[in-house]
PDB file of C-alpha atoms in Angstrom:
ATOM      1  CA  THR C   1      21.933  29.979 -15.051  1.00  0.00           C
ATOM      2  CA  GLU C   2      18.419  29.225 -13.799  1.00  0.00           C
ATOM      3  CA  ILE C   3      18.035  26.475 -16.391  1.00  0.00           C
ATOM      4  CA  THR C   4      21.405  24.963 -15.467  1.00  0.00           C
ATOM      5  CA  ASP C   5      20.584  25.116 -11.749  1.00  0.00           C
ATOM      6  CA  SER C   6      17.222  23.508 -12.450  1.00  0.00           C
ATOM      7  CA  LYS C   7      18.840  20.666 -14.416  1.00  0.00           C
ATOM      8  CA  VAL C   8      21.390  20.072 -11.639  1.00  0.00           C
ATOM      9  CA  ALA C   9      18.579  19.947  -9.057  1.00  0.00           C
ATOM     10  CA  GLU C  10      16.632  17.569 -11.305  1.00  0.00           C
ATOM     11  CA  ARG C  11      19.639  15.213 -11.604  1.00  0.00           C
ATOM     12  CA  LYS C  12      20.094  15.262  -7.826  1.00  0.00           C
ATOM     13  CA  LEU C  13      16.437  14.415  -7.312  1.00  0.00           C
ATOM     14  CA  ASP C  14      16.723  11.580  -9.857  1.00  0.00           C
ATOM     15  CA  HIS C  15      19.704  10.207  -7.956  1.00  0.00           C
ATOM     16  CA  VAL C  16      17.873  10.356  -4.615  1.00  0.00           C
ATOM     17  CA  LEU C  17      14.750   8.712  -6.046  1.00  0.00           C
ATOM     18  CA  GLU C  18      16.651   5.870  -7.685  1.00  0.00           C
ATOM     19  CA  THR C  19      18.883   5.069  -4.711  1.00  0.00           C
ATOM     20  CA  ALA C  20      16.084   5.023  -2.145  1.00  0.00           C
ATOM     21  CA  PRO C  21      15.230   1.451  -1.042  1.00  0.00           C
ATOM     22  CA  ILE C  22      11.528   2.347  -0.836  1.00  0.00           C
ATOM     23  CA  GLY C  23       8.981   3.165  -3.505  1.00  0.00           C
ATOM     24  CA  ILE C  24       8.415   6.879  -3.991  1.00  0.00           C
ATOM     25  CA  LEU C  25       5.628   8.564  -5.909  1.00  0.00           C
ATOM     26  CA  LEU C  26       5.170  12.289  -6.442  1.00  0.00           C
ATOM     27  CA  LEU C  27       1.651  13.514  -7.079  1.00  0.00           C
ATOM     28  CA  SER C  28       0.318  16.870  -8.185  1.00  0.00           C
ATOM     29  CA  ALA C  29      -1.889  18.875  -5.826  1.00  0.00           C
ATOM     30  CA  GLU C  30      -4.849  17.419  -7.741  1.00  0.00           C
ATOM     31  CA  GLY C  31      -3.687  13.870  -6.946  1.00  0.00           C
ATOM     32  CA  LYS C  32      -2.235  12.769 -10.280  1.00  0.00           C
ATOM     33  CA  ILE C  33       1.025  10.846 -10.376  1.00  0.00           C
ATOM     34  CA  THR C  34       3.793  12.987 -11.850  1.00  0.00           C
ATOM     35  CA  ARG C  35       6.865  10.922 -11.012  1.00  0.00           C
ATOM     36  CA  THR C  36       7.889   7.554  -9.591  1.00  0.00           C
ATOM     37  CA  ASN C  37      11.059   5.685  -8.874  1.00  0.00           C
ATOM     38  CA  ALA C  38      11.925   2.165 -10.044  1.00  0.00           C
ATOM     39  CA  ARG C  39      11.122   0.666  -6.620  1.00  0.00           C
ATOM     40  CA  ALA C  40       7.581   2.106  -6.727  1.00  0.00           C
ATOM     41  CA  GLU C  41       7.144   0.647 -10.198  1.00  0.00           C
ATOM     42  CA  ALA C  42       8.245  -2.774  -8.935  1.00  0.00           C
ATOM     43  CA  LEU C  43       6.010  -2.610  -5.840  1.00  0.00           C
ATOM     44  CA  LEU C  44       2.947  -1.570  -7.837  1.00  0.00           C
ATOM     45  CA  GLY C  45       3.656  -3.781 -10.854  1.00  0.00           C
ATOM     46  CA  LEU C  46       3.360  -0.869 -13.277  1.00  0.00           C
ATOM     47  CA  SER C  47       5.808   1.092 -15.412  1.00  0.00           C
ATOM     48  CA  GLU C  48       6.243   4.817 -14.909  1.00  0.00           C
ATOM     49  CA  SER C  49       4.596   5.435 -18.286  1.00  0.00           C
ATOM     50  CA  ARG C  50       1.491   3.470 -17.152  1.00  0.00           C
ATOM     51  CA  MET C  51       1.270   5.527 -13.932  1.00  0.00           C
ATOM     52  CA  ASP C  52       2.148   8.973 -15.278  1.00  0.00           C
ATOM     53  CA  GLY C  53      -0.870  11.254 -14.975  1.00  0.00           C
ATOM     54  CA  VAL C  54      -3.058   8.584 -13.384  1.00  0.00           C
ATOM     55  CA  ALA C  55      -5.010   9.758 -10.352  1.00  0.00           C
ATOM     56  CA  TYR C  56      -4.463   8.050  -7.009  1.00  0.00           C
ATOM     57  CA  ASP C  57      -8.198   7.264  -6.808  1.00  0.00           C
ATOM     58  CA  HIS C  58      -8.489   5.763 -10.297  1.00  0.00           C
ATOM     59  CA  PRO C  59     -10.920   2.814 -10.265  1.00  0.00           C
ATOM     60  CA  ASP C  60      -8.189   0.395 -11.409  1.00  0.00           C
ATOM     61  CA  TRP C  61      -6.344   0.776  -8.081  1.00  0.00           C
ATOM     62  CA  ASP C  62      -7.597  -2.115  -5.976  1.00  0.00           C
ATOM     63  CA  ILE C  63      -6.546  -1.350  -2.412  1.00  0.00           C
ATOM     64  CA  TRP C  64      -8.124  -2.904   0.654  1.00  0.00           C
ATOM     65  CA  ASP C  65      -7.892  -3.102   4.411  1.00  0.00           C
ATOM     66  CA  ALA C  66      -6.969  -6.022   6.677  1.00  0.00           C
ATOM     67  CA  ALA C  67     -10.488  -7.465   6.370  1.00  0.00           C
ATOM     68  CA  GLY C  68     -10.228  -7.410   2.568  1.00  0.00           C
ATOM     69  CA  ASP C  69     -12.731  -4.550   2.227  1.00  0.00           C
ATOM     70  CA  PRO C  70     -12.063  -1.788  -0.302  1.00  0.00           C
ATOM     71  CA  ILE C  71     -10.718   1.403   1.235  1.00  0.00           C
ATOM     72  CA  PRO C  72     -13.285   4.140   0.602  1.00  0.00           C
ATOM     73  CA  ARG C  73     -12.018   7.229  -1.214  1.00  0.00           C
ATOM     74  CA  GLU C  74     -12.626   9.417   1.845  1.00  0.00           C
ATOM     75  CA  ASP C  75     -10.406   7.118   3.982  1.00  0.00           C
ATOM     76  CA  HIS C  76      -7.593   6.914   1.428  1.00  0.00           C
ATOM     77  CA  PRO C  77      -4.429   8.445   2.927  1.00  0.00           C
ATOM     78  CA  ILE C  78      -3.890  10.748  -0.049  1.00  0.00           C
ATOM     79  CA  THR C  79      -7.453  12.057   0.245  1.00  0.00           C
ATOM     80  CA  ARG C  80      -6.883  12.666   3.954  1.00  0.00           C
ATOM     81  CA  VAL C  81      -3.562  14.460   3.370  1.00  0.00           C
ATOM     82  CA  ARG C  82      -5.109  16.633   0.656  1.00  0.00           C
ATOM     83  CA  ARG C  83      -8.033  17.448   2.975  1.00  0.00           C
ATOM     84  CA  THR C  84      -6.091  18.081   6.196  1.00  0.00           C
ATOM     85  CA  GLY C  85      -2.597  19.017   5.023  1.00  0.00           C
ATOM     86  CA  GLU C  86      -1.157  16.672   7.642  1.00  0.00           C
ATOM     87  CA  THR C  87       1.304  13.815   7.145  1.00  0.00           C
ATOM     88  CA  ILE C  88       0.152  10.218   7.562  1.00  0.00           C
ATOM     89  CA  THR C  89       2.640   7.495   8.478  1.00  0.00           C
ATOM     90  CA  GLY C  90       2.360   3.725   8.624  1.00  0.00           C
ATOM     91  CA  PHE C  91      -0.896   3.352   6.679  1.00  0.00           C
ATOM     92  CA  THR C  92      -0.960  -0.409   6.007  1.00  0.00           C
ATOM     93  CA  HIS C  93      -3.110  -1.734   3.186  1.00  0.00           C
ATOM     94  CA  GLY C  94      -3.296  -4.512   0.673  1.00  0.00           C
ATOM     95  CA  ILE C  95      -3.180  -3.990  -3.071  1.00  0.00           C
ATOM     96  CA  THR C  96      -4.037  -6.268  -5.954  1.00  0.00           C
ATOM     97  CA  LEU C  97      -1.425  -5.908  -8.680  1.00  0.00           C
ATOM     98  CA  PRO C  98      -2.198  -5.966 -12.416  1.00  0.00           C
ATOM     99  CA  ASP C  99      -1.034  -9.608 -12.634  1.00  0.00           C
ATOM    100  CA  GLY C 100      -3.585 -10.597  -9.945  1.00  0.00           C
ATOM    101  CA  SER C 101      -1.062 -11.111  -7.153  1.00  0.00           C
ATOM    102  CA  GLU C 102      -1.505  -9.367  -3.845  1.00  0.00           C
ATOM    103  CA  ARG C 103       0.930  -7.349  -1.798  1.00  0.00           C
ATOM    104  CA  TRP C 104       0.844  -5.547   1.545  1.00  0.00           C
ATOM    105  CA  LEU C 105       2.260  -2.035   1.664  1.00  0.00           C
ATOM    106  CA  SER C 106       2.960   0.446   4.409  1.00  0.00           C
ATOM    107  CA  SER C 107       2.546   4.000   3.133  1.00  0.00           C
ATOM    108  CA  ASN C 108       3.749   7.332   4.420  1.00  0.00           C
ATOM    109  CA  VAL C 109       2.012  10.264   2.740  1.00  0.00           C
ATOM    110  CA  ALA C 110       3.058  13.890   3.152  1.00  0.00           C
ATOM    111  CA  PRO C 111       2.110  17.208   1.604  1.00  0.00           C
ATOM    112  CA  VAL C 112       4.659  19.556   0.052  1.00  0.00           C
ATOM    113  CA  LYS C 113       3.398  23.083   0.661  1.00  0.00           C
ATOM    114  CA  ASN C 114       4.320  26.381  -0.955  1.00  0.00           C
ATOM    115  CA  GLU C 115       5.167  29.560   0.969  1.00  0.00           C
ATOM    116  CA  ASN C 116       1.441  30.321   1.343  1.00  0.00           C
ATOM    117  CA  GLY C 117       0.748  26.938   2.926  1.00  0.00           C
ATOM    118  CA  ALA C 118      -1.116  25.533  -0.089  1.00  0.00           C
ATOM    119  CA  ILE C 119      -0.334  21.964  -1.135  1.00  0.00           C
ATOM    120  CA  GLU C 120       1.786  21.869  -4.298  1.00  0.00           C
ATOM    121  CA  GLN C 121       2.582  18.169  -4.296  1.00  0.00           C
ATOM    122  CA  VAL C 122       1.986  15.020  -2.322  1.00  0.00           C
ATOM    123  CA  VAL C 123       4.826  12.578  -1.652  1.00  0.00           C
ATOM    124  CA  VAL C 124       4.066   8.901  -1.079  1.00  0.00           C
ATOM    125  CA  ALA C 125       6.684   6.494   0.272  1.00  0.00           C
ATOM    126  CA  LEU C 126       5.852   2.782  -0.014  1.00  0.00           C
ATOM    127  CA  GLU C 127       7.424  -0.150   1.767  1.00  0.00           C
ATOM    128  CA  ASP C 128       6.654  -3.809   1.079  1.00  0.00           C
ATOM    129  CA  VAL C 129       5.424  -5.416   4.318  1.00  0.00           C
ATOM    130  CA  THR C 130       3.910  -8.512   2.700  1.00  0.00           C
ATOM    131  CA  VAL C 131       5.967 -11.124   4.559  1.00  0.00           C
ATOM    132  CA  PRO C 132       5.442  -9.775   8.095  1.00  0.00           C
ATOM    133  CA  LYS C 133       1.754  -9.069   7.379  1.00  0.00           C
ATOM    134  CA  ARG C 134       1.160 -12.612   6.096  1.00  0.00           C
ATOM    135  CA  LEU C 135       2.957 -14.057   9.116  1.00  0.00           C
ATOM    136  CA  GLU C 136       0.775 -11.923  11.387  1.00  0.00           C
ATOM    137  CA  GLN C 137      -2.353 -13.134   9.576  1.00  0.00           C
ATOM    138  CA  LEU C 138      -1.268 -16.764   9.771  1.00  0.00           C
ATOM    139  CA  THR C 139      -0.614 -16.390  13.496  1.00  0.00           C
ATOM    140  CA  GLU C 140      -4.063 -14.844  13.976  1.00  0.00           C
ATOM    141  CA  THR C 141      -5.609 -17.691  11.983  1.00  0.00           C
ATOM    142  CA  PHE C 142      -3.786 -20.508  13.732  1.00  0.00           C
ATOM    143  CA  GLN C 143      -4.199 -19.225  17.295  1.00  0.00           C
ATOM    144  CA  PRO C 144      -7.904 -20.237  17.420  1.00  0.00           C
ATOM    145  CA  VAL C 145      -6.975 -23.558  15.769  1.00  0.00           C
ATOM    146  CA  SER C 146      -4.460 -24.210  18.522  1.00  0.00           C
ATOM    147  CA  GLU C 147      -7.027 -23.345  21.184  1.00  0.00           C
ATOM    148  CA  LEU C 148      -9.577 -25.649  19.547  1.00  0.00           C
ATOM    149  CA  LEU C 149      -7.094 -28.524  19.368  1.00  0.00           C
ATOM    150  CA  ASN C 150      -6.187 -28.082  23.026  1.00  0.00           C
ATOM    151  CA  SER C 151      -9.788 -28.059  24.222  1.00  0.00           C
ATOM    152  CA  ALA C 152     -11.374 -30.708  21.972  1.00  0.00           C
ATOM    153  CA  THR C 153     -11.932 -34.250  23.226  1.00  0.00           C
ATOM    154  CA  THR C 154     -13.241 -35.893  20.031  1.00  0.00           C
ATOM    155  CA  SER C 155     -12.335 -35.725  16.367  1.00  0.00           C
ATOM    156  CA  GLU C 156     -15.840 -34.452  15.587  1.00  0.00           C
ATOM    157  CA  GLU C 157     -15.150 -31.398  17.739  1.00  0.00           C
ATOM    158  CA  ILE C 158     -12.068 -30.707  15.635  1.00  0.00           C
ATOM    159  CA  GLU C 159     -12.677 -31.513  11.959  1.00  0.00           C
ATOM    160  CA  GLN C 160     -15.473 -29.165  10.887  1.00  0.00           C
ATOM    161  CA  PRO C 161     -14.541 -26.199  13.125  1.00  0.00           C
ATOM    162  CA  ILE C 162     -10.916 -26.293  11.977  1.00  0.00           C
ATOM    163  CA  CYS C 163     -11.938 -26.430   8.323  1.00  0.00           C
ATOM    164  CA  GLU C 164     -14.217 -23.443   8.885  1.00  0.00           C
ATOM    165  CA  LEU C 165     -11.519 -21.490  10.727  1.00  0.00           C
ATOM    166  CA  LEU C 166      -8.960 -22.080   8.000  1.00  0.00           C
ATOM    167  CA  THR C 167     -11.118 -21.509   4.944  1.00  0.00           C
ATOM    168  CA  ASP C 168     -13.093 -18.556   6.287  1.00  0.00           C
ATOM    169  CA  THR C 169     -10.162 -16.213   5.826  1.00  0.00           C
ATOM    170  CA  ARG C 170      -8.276 -14.495   3.039  1.00  0.00           C
ATOM    171  CA  VAL C 171      -5.102 -15.935   4.574  1.00  0.00           C
ATOM    172  CA  TYR C 172      -6.112 -19.452   3.565  1.00  0.00           C
ATOM    173  CA  GLN C 173      -4.527 -18.999   0.153  1.00  0.00           C
ATOM    174  CA  TYR C 174      -1.123 -18.414   1.804  1.00  0.00           C
ATOM    175  CA  ALA C 175      -1.307 -21.378   4.199  1.00  0.00           C
TER     176      ALA C 175
END
């Protein structure tokens, strides 16, 4: 009966994971990926078999902040959840996928605790926020350009500063 109940619960969990419109990863208490859904695989550009057993802080994960700087291990949301036992929501970061493309994700990370309060698992929910993040970055890039165009009186005051404003940003590749 316990085995049957366990299999029924497993099928229900499979159904929930596969119908969720967000990426979901389950990690062990040690921080190794134990399960993913198809959406997480698509968002991260990796198959479940390539992620299974891989630690969240593996050197191949290239995640970065809004300035393009790598997120230090101690600031990683999974590290923070494992350290504090508290849920983190809306952690926005960039990630470089295996094919070299870049994507922006918003992550919610939560611990699953046992009856003694110890963390048994960590759940990560991922949402693709690439389009709104790129629009935000483009707006931030073009606002100074607009101000420069409105205040300049000669073409010399415009050409070089605008080129510098546009090319001195990671957003330039999306413009």
